[in-house]
Coordinates of C-alpha atoms and ligand atoms in Angstrom, one line a residue:
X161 CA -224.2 -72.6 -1.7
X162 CA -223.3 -75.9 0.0
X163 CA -223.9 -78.8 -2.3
X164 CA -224.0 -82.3 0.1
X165 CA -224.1 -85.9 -1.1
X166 CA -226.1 -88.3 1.5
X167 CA -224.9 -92.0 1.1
X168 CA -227.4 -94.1 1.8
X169 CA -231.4 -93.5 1.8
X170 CA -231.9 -95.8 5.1
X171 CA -233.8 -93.4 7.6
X172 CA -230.2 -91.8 8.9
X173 CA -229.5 -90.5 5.4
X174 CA -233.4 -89.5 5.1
X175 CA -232.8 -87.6 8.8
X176 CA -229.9 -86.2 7.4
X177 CA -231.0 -84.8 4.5
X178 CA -234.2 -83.3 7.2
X179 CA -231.6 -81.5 9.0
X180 CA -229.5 -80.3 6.8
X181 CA -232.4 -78.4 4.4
X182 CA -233.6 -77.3 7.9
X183 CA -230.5 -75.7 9.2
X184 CA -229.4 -74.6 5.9
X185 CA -231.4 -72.2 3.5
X186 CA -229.0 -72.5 0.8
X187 CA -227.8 -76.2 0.4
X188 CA -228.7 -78.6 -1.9
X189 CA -228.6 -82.6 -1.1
X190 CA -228.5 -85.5 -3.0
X191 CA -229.0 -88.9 -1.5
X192 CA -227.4 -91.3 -3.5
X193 CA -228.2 -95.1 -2.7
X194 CA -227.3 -98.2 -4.4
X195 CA -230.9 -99.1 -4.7
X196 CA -233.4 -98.1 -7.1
X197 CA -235.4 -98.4 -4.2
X198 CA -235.6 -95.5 -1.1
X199 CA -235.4 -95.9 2.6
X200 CA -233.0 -99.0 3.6
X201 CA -234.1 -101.0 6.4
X202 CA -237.4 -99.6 6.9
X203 CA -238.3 -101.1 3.3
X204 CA -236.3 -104.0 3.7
X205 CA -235.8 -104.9 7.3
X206 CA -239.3 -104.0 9.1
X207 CA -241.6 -106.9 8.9
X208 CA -244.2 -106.9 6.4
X209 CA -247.3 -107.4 8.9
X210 CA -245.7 -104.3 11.3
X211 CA -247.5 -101.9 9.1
X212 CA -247.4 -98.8 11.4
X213 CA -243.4 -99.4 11.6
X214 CA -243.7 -99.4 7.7
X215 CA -246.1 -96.1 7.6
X216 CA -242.6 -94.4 8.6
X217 CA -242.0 -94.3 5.4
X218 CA -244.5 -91.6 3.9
X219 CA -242.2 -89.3 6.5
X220 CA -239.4 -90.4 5.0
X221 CA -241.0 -89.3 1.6
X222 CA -241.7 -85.9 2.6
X223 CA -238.1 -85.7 2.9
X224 CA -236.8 -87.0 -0.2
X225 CA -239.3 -84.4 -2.1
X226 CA -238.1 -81.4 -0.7
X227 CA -237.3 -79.4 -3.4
X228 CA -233.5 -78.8 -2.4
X229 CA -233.4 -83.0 -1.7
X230 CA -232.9 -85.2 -4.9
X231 CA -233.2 -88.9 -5.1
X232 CA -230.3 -90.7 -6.8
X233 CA -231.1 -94.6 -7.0
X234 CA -228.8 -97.3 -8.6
X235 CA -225.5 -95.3 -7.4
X236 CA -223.2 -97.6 -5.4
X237 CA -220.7 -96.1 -3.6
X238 CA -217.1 -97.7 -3.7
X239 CA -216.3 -101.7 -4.7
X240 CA -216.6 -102.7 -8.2
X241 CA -218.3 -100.6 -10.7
X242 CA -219.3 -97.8 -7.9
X243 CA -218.5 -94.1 -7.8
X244 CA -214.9 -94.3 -6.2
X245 CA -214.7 -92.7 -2.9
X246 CA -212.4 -90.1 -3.9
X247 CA -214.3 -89.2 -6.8
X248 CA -217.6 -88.7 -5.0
X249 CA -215.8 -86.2 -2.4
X250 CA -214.6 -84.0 -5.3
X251 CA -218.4 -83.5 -6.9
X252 CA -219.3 -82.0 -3.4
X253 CA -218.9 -79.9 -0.5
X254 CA -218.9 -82.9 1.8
X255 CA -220.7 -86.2 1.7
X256 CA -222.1 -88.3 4.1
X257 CA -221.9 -92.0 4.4
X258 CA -225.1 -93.3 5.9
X259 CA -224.8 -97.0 4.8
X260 CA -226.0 -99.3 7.7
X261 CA -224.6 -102.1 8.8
X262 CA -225.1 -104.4 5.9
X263 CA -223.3 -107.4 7.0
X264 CA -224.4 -110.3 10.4
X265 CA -222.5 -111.9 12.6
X266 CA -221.7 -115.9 12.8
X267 CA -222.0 -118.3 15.6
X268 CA -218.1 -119.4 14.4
X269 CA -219.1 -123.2 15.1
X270 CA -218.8 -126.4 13.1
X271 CA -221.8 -127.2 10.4
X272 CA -222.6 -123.4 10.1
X273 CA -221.9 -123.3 6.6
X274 CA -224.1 -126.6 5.9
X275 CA -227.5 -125.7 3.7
X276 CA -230.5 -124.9 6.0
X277 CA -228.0 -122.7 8.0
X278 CA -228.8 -119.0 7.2
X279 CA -228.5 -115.6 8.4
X280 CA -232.1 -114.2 9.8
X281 CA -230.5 -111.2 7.4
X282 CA -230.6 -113.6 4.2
X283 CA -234.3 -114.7 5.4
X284 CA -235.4 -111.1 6.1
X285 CA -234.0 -110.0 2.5
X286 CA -236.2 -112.4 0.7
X287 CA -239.4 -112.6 2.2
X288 CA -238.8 -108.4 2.0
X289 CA -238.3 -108.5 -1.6
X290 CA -234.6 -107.1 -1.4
X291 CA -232.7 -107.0 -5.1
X292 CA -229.8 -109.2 -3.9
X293 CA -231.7 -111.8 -2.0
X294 CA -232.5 -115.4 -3.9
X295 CA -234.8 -117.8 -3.0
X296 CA -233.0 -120.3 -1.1
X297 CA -235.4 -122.9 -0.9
X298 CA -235.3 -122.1 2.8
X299 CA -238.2 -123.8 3.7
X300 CA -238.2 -127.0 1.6
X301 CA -238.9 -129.8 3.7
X302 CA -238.5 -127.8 7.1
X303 CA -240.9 -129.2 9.8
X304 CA -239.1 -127.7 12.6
X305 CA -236.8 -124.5 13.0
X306 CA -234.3 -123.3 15.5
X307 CA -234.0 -119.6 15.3
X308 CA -230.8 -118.7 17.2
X309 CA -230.9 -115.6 18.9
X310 CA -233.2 -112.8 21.1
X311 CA -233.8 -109.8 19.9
X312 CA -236.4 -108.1 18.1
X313 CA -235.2 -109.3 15.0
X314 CA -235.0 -113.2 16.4
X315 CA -238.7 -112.4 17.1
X316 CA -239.5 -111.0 13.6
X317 CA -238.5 -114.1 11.9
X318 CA -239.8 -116.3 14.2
X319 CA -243.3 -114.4 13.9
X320 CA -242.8 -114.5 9.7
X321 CA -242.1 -118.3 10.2
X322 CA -245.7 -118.6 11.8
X323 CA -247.9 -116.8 10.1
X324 CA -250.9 -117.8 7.6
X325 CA -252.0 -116.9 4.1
X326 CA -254.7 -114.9 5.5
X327 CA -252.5 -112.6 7.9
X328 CA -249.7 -112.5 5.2
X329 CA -252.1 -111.4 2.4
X330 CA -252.4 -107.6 3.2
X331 CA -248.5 -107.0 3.6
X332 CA -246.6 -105.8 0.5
X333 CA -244.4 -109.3 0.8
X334 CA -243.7 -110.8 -3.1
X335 CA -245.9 -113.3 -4.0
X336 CA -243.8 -116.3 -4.0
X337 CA -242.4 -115.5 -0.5
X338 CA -246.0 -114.9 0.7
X339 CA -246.6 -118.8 -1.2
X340 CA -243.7 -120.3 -0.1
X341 CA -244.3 -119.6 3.6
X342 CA -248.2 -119.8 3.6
X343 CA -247.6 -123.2 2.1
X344 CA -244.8 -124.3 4.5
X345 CA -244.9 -127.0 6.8
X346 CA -242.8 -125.4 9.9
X347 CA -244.9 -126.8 13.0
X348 CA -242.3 -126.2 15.2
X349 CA -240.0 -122.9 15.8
X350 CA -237.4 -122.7 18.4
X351 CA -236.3 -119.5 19.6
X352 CA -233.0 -120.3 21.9
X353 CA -231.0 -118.0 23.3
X354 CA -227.3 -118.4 25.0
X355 CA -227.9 -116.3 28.2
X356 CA -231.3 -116.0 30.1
X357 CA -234.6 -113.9 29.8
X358 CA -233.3 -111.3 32.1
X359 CA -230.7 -110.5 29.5
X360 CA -232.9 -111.1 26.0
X361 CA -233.0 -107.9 24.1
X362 CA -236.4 -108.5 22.6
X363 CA -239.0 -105.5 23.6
X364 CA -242.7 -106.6 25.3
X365 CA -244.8 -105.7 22.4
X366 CA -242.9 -107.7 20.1
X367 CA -242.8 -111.1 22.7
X368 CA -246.7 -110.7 23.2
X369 CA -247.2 -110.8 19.8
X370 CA -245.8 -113.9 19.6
X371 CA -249.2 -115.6 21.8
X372 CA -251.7 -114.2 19.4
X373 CA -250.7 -115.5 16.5
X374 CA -253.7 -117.8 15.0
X375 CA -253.2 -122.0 15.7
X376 CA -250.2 -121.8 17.4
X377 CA -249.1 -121.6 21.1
X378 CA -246.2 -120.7 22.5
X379 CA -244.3 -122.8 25.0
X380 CA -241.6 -121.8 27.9
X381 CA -239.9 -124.4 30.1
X382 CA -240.7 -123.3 33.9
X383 CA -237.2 -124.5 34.5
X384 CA -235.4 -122.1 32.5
X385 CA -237.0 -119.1 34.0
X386 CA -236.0 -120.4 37.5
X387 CA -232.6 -120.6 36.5
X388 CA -232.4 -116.6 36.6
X389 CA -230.6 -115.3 39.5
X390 CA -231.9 -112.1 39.6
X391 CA -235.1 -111.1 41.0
X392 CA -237.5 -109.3 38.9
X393 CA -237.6 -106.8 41.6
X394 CA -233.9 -105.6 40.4
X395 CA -234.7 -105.4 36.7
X396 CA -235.4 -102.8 34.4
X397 CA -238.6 -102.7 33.4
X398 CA -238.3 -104.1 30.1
X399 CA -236.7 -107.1 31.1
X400 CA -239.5 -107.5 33.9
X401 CA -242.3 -107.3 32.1
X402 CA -240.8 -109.9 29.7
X403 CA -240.8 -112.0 32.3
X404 CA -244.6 -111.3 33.2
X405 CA -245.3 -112.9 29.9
X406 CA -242.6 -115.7 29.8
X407 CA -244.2 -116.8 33.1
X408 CA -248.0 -117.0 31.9
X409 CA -246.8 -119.0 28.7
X410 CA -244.7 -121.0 31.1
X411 CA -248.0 -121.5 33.9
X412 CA -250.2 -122.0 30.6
X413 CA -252.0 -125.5 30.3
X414 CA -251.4 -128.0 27.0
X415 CA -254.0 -126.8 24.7
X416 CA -254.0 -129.5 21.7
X417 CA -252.7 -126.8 19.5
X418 CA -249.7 -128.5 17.3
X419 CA -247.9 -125.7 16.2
X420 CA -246.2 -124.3 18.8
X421 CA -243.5 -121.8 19.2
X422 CA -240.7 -122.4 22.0
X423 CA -239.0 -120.2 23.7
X424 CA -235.7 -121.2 25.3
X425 CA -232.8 -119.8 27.6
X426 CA -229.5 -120.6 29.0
X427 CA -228.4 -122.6 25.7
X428 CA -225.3 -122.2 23.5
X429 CA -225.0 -123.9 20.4
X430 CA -221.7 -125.8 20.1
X431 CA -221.8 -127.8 16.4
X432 CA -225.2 -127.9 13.5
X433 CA -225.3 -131.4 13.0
X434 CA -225.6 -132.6 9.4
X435 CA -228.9 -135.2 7.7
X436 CA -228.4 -136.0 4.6
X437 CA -226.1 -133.6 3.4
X438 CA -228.2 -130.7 5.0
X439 CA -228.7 -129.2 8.4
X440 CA -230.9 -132.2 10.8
X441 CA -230.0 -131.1 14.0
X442 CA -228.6 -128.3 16.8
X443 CA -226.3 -129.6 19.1
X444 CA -226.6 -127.6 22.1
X445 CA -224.7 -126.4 25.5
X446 CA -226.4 -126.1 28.8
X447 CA -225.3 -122.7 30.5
X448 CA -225.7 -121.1 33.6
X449 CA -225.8 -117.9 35.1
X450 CA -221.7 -116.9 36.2
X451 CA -222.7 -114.5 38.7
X452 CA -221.7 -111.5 36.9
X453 CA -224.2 -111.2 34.2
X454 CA -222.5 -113.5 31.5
X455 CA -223.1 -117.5 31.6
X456 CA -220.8 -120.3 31.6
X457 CA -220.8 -124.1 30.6
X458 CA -222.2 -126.7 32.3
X459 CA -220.9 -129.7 30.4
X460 CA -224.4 -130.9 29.9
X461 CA -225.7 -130.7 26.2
X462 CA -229.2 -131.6 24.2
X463 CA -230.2 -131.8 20.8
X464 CA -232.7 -130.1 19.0
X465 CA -234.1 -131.3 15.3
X466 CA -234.0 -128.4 12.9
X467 CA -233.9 -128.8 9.1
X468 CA -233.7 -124.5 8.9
X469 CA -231.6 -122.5 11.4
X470 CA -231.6 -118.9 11.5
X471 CA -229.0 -117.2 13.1
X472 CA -229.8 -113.8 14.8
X473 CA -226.8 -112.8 16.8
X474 CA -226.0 -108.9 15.8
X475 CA -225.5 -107.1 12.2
X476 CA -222.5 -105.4 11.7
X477 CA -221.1 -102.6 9.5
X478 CA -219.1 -103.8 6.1
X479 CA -215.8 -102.0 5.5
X480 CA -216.5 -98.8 2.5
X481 CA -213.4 -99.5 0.1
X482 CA -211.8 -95.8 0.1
X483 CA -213.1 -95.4 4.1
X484 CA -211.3 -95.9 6.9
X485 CA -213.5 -98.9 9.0
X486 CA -212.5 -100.3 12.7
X487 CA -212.6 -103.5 12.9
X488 CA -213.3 -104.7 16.1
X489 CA -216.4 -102.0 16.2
X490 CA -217.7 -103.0 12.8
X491 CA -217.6 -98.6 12.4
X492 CA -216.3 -95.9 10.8
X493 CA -214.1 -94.4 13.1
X494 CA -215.4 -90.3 14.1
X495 CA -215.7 -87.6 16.5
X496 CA -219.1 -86.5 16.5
X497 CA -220.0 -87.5 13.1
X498 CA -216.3 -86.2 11.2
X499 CA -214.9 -89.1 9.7
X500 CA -211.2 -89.5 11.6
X501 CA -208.2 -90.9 9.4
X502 CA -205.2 -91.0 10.8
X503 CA -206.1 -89.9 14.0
X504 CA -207.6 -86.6 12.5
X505 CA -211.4 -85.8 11.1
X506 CA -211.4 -85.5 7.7
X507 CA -212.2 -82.5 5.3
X508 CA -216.0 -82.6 4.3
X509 CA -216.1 -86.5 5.4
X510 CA -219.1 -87.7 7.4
X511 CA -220.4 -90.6 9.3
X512 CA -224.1 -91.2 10.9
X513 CA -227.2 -94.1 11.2
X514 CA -225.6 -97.5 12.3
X515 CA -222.2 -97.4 10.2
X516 CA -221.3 -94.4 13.0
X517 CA -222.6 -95.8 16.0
X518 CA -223.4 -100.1 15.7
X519 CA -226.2 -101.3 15.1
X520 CA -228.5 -100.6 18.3
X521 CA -231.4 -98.2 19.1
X522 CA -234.9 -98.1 17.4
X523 CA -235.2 -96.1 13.5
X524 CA -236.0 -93.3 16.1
X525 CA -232.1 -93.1 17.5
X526 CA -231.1 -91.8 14.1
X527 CA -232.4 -88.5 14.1
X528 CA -230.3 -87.6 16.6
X529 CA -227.5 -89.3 15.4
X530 CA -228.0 -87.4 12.2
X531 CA -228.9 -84.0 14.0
X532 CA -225.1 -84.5 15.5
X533 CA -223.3 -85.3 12.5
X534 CA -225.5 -82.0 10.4
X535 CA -224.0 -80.0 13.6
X536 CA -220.7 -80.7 12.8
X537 CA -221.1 -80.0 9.4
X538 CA -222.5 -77.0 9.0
X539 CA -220.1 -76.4 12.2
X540 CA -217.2 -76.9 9.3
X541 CA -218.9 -75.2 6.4
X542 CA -218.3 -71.6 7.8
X543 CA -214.4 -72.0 6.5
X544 CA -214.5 -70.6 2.8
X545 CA -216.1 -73.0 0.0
X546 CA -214.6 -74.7 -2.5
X547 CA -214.4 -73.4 -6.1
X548 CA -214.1 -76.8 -7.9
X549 CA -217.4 -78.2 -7.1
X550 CA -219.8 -78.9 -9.9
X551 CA -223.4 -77.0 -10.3
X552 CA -224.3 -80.9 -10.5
X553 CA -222.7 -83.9 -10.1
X554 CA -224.7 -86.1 -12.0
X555 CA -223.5 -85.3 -15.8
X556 CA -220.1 -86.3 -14.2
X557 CA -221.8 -89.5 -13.4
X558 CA -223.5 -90.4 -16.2
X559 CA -219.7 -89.4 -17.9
X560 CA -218.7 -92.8 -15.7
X561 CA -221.5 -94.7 -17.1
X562 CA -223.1 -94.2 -14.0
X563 CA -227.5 -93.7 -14.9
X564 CA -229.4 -92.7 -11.8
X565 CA -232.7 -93.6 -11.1
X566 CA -234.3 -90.2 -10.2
X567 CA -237.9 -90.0 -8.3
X568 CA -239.8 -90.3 -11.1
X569 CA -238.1 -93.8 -11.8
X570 CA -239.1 -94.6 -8.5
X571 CA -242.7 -93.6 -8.5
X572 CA -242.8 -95.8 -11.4
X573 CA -241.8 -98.6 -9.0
X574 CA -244.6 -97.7 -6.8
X575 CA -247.1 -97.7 -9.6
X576 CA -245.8 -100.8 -11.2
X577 CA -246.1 -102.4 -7.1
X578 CA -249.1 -101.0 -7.0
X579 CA -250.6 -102.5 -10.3
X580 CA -249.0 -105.8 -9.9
X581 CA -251.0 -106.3 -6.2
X582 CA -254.4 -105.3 -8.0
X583 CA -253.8 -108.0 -10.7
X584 CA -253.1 -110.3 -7.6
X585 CA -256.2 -108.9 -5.3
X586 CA -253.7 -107.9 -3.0
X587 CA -252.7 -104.7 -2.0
X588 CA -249.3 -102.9 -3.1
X589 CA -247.2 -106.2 -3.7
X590 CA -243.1 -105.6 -3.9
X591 CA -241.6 -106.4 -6.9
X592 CA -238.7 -108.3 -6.2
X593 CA -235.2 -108.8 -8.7
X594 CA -232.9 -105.9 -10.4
X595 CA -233.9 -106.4 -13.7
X596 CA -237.5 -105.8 -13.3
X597 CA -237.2 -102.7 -10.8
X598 CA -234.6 -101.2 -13.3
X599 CA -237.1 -101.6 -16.4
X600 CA -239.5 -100.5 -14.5
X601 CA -237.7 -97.2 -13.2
X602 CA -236.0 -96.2 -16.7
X603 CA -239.1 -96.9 -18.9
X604 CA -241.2 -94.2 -17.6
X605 CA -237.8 -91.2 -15.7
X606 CA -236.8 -89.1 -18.7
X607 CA -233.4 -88.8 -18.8
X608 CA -231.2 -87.5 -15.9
X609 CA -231.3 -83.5 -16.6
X610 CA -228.5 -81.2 -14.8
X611 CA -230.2 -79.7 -12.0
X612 CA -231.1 -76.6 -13.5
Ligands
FAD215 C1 -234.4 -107.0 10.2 C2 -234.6 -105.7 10.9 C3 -235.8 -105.2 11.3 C4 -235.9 -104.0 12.0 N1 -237.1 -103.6 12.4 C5 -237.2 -102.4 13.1 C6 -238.4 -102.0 13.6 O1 -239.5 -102.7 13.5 N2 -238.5 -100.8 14.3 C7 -237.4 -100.1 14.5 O2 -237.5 -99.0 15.1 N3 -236.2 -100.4 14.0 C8 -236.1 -101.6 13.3 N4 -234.8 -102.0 12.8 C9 -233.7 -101.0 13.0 C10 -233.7 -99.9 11.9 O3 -234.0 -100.5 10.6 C11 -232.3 -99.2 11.8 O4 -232.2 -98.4 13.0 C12 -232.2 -98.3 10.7 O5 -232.6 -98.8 9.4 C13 -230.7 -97.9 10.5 O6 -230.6 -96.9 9.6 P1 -229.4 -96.6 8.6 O7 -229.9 -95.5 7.7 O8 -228.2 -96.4 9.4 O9 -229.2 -97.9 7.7 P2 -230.1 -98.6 6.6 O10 -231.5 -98.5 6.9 O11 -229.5 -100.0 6.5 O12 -229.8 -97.8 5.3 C14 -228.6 -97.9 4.6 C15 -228.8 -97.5 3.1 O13 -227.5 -97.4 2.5 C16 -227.5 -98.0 1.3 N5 -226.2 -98.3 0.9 C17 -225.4 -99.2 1.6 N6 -224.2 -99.3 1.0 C18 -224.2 -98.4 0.0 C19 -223.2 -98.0 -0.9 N7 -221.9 -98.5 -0.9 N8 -223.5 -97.1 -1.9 C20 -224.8 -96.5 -1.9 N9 -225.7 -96.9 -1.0 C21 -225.4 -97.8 -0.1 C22 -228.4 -99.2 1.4 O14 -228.9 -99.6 0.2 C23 -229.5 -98.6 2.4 O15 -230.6 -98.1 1.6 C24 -234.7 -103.2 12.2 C25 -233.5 -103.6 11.7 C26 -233.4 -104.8 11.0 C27 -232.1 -105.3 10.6

């Protein structure tokens, strides 16, 4: 019997946990994540008010209670006080890392490390109730907010930004995010991208969400849509019907409203201009199409007042101490899901979800990124099994000082989630630091049992 370790509960570790109980009769999976906490991004990168994203969850569920898939929370992988790579590979057949891309990239210009300056990851992790995210007083005295970037995620928090108590209410966001921005006073959020609207990554639902949001309009400069070269006749659809809706904001009459959200192309911010210690303002290039889908300079800058800048320009994977990681690609290296060192794959080492391919494609993309990586797997398996596995790894574990939070410990959470958001008349409510989640978890799981 093939005994697997899944790295990572995100939805590629979920997927691959799906396909591997589905190809295999026999095997038995655990999928060990740092969190006490299941499913990565979806619970902790999906906006709160995107509910239907979050429903993805319940299928994730389904796949975490098969009987021959076990939860194991609160297990780190690697860096300090984790399971050593090494170690992990000798309690199983094989294990796969499904660890995301945990990391964002900077702007690399001058002021980015002054306060008001954060990632769009750092914003995200708080206002989704993420163990390792503080509040960073990110909105204290922020009337306006340049949010650097366009994709969907550049939309995301641009959308959080904007919304009301009222629409905020229902999600599952903690209570003091929901308070913080509910009672904010952001009037103005600019979205500002480097290249133009022909090249923004951002999908049409999420762009037409932005004009229905309650009090607020949304803005586009006529002149930055004209700067496009290419027709909309040559586009891909996407990108055309993005530019449907830019052009009705853009054609749209002033309407008295005074929140507004702006949408802006061809700019590349050069420095973040300091006030009083803090972020005041984003100093910003002019750029313009070079003909061959990039832009270039035009010597002309503006400035934009911000007191909170969010920078949304790509996530990237963080190097696995123990894994081999390529730099440039922010990946492990592999050939089709086999984790290559030295230029060769790697006994019973596996790679899939955005730490094998970038971070790119919908939650969808991983399935078959996960179906491709079980392939190869089970493609390996057929040479004879090892005889120095254990029946279970997790006395060897608990041997390290190593306590996993099992699915009971997490339906615990969900109770305790569940409780705290009737006390608040709210519906399931996140609970939101380490301490509480692991009190929660270990109060109520009895203790870790060998599998039997
Ligand atoms: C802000 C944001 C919003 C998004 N919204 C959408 C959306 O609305 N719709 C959509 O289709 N896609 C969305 N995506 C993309 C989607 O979330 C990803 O495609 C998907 O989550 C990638 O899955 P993954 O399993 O590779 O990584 P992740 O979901 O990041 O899962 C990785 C898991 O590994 C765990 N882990 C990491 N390191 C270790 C370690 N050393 N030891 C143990 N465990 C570890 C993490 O705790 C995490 O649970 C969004 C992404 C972001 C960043």
């Amino acid at each position: 019997m093939l005994r697997v370790a899944v790295v990572g509960s995100g939805p590629s570790g979920c997927y691959t946990a799906q396909q591997l109980v589905q190809q295999d009769p026999e095997v038995r999976v655990d999928v060990l994540d740092r969190l006490p906490c299941p499913y990565g991004l979806v619970r902790y990168g999906v906006a709160p008010d995107h509910e239907k994203i979050k429903s993805l969850q319940a299928s994730l569920r389904t796949v975490l209670e098969h009987e021959r898939v076990r939860f194991l929370g609160g297990v780190r992988v690697g860096g300090p006080g984790g399971v050593p790579v090494k170690v992990l590979r000798g309690l199983y057949d094989a294990v796969v890392y499904c660890v995301g891309a945990a990391t964002d990239r900077h702007l690399g210009i001058p002021g980015e490390e002054l306060p008001g300056c954060w990632s769009a990851t750092e914003f995200v992790a708080w206002y989704s109730a993420h163990p390792d995210a503080a509040d960073a007083g990110f909105l204290r005295d922020v009337r306006s907010a340049v949010v650097i970037g366009a994709g969907n995620v550049a939309v995301d928090v641009t959308r959080m930004l904007m919304r009301g108590a009222a629409e905020l209410r229902p999600t599952d966001m903690p209570q003091g995010a929901l308070d913080t921005l509910a009672e904010s006073g952001v009037g103005e959020v600019r979205m500002v991208a480097r290249r133009g609207p022909a090249q923004a990554r951002f999908t049409t639902k999420e762009l037409r969400e932005l004009g229905t949001l309650p009090g607020t309009q949304v803005l586009v400069e006529p002149g930055d849509l004209a700067l496009d070269p290419a027709g909309p006749e040559t586009l891909p659809a996407v990108q055309r019907r993005n530019l449907e809706v830019l052009r009705g904001w853009a054609e749209q009459p002033p309407s008295g409203i005074d929140r507004h959200i702006r949408l802006r192309f061809f700019l590349r911010p050069v420095e973040l201009l300091a006030d009083g210690g803090r972020v005041g303002a984003v100093r910003f290039e002019r750029t313009a199409p070079d003909g061959r889908g990039g832009v270039t300079g035009t010597g002309r800058y503006e400035e934009v007042p911000a007191q909170l800048v969010l920078r949304s320009v790509g996530y990237r994977g963080v190097p696995l101490e123990g894994l081999p990681f390529d730099e440039a690609s922010g990946t492990v290296p592999h050939l089709a899901g086999r984790v290559v060192r030295d230029g060769v794959a790697s006994p019973g080492e596996y790679v899939a979800g955005w730490i094998k391919r970038g971070p790119s494609g919908v939650i969808g993309t991983n399935r078959p990124c996960a179906k491709e990586t079980v392939a190869s797997l089970l493609a390996d398996a057929s040479e004879p099994a090892r005889s120095d596995v254990p029946e279970d790894a997790v006395p060897a574990l608990l041997a390290a000082g190593i306590e996993p939070v099992v699915w009971d410990g997490w339906l615990a959470i969900e109770r305790a989630e569940a409780e705290l958001g009737a006390r608040l008349g709210r519906g399931v409510v996140k609970l939101a630091d380490w301490d509480t989640l692991l009190a929660v978890a270990r109060s109520s799981q009895p203790p870790s049992q060998p599998r039997p």
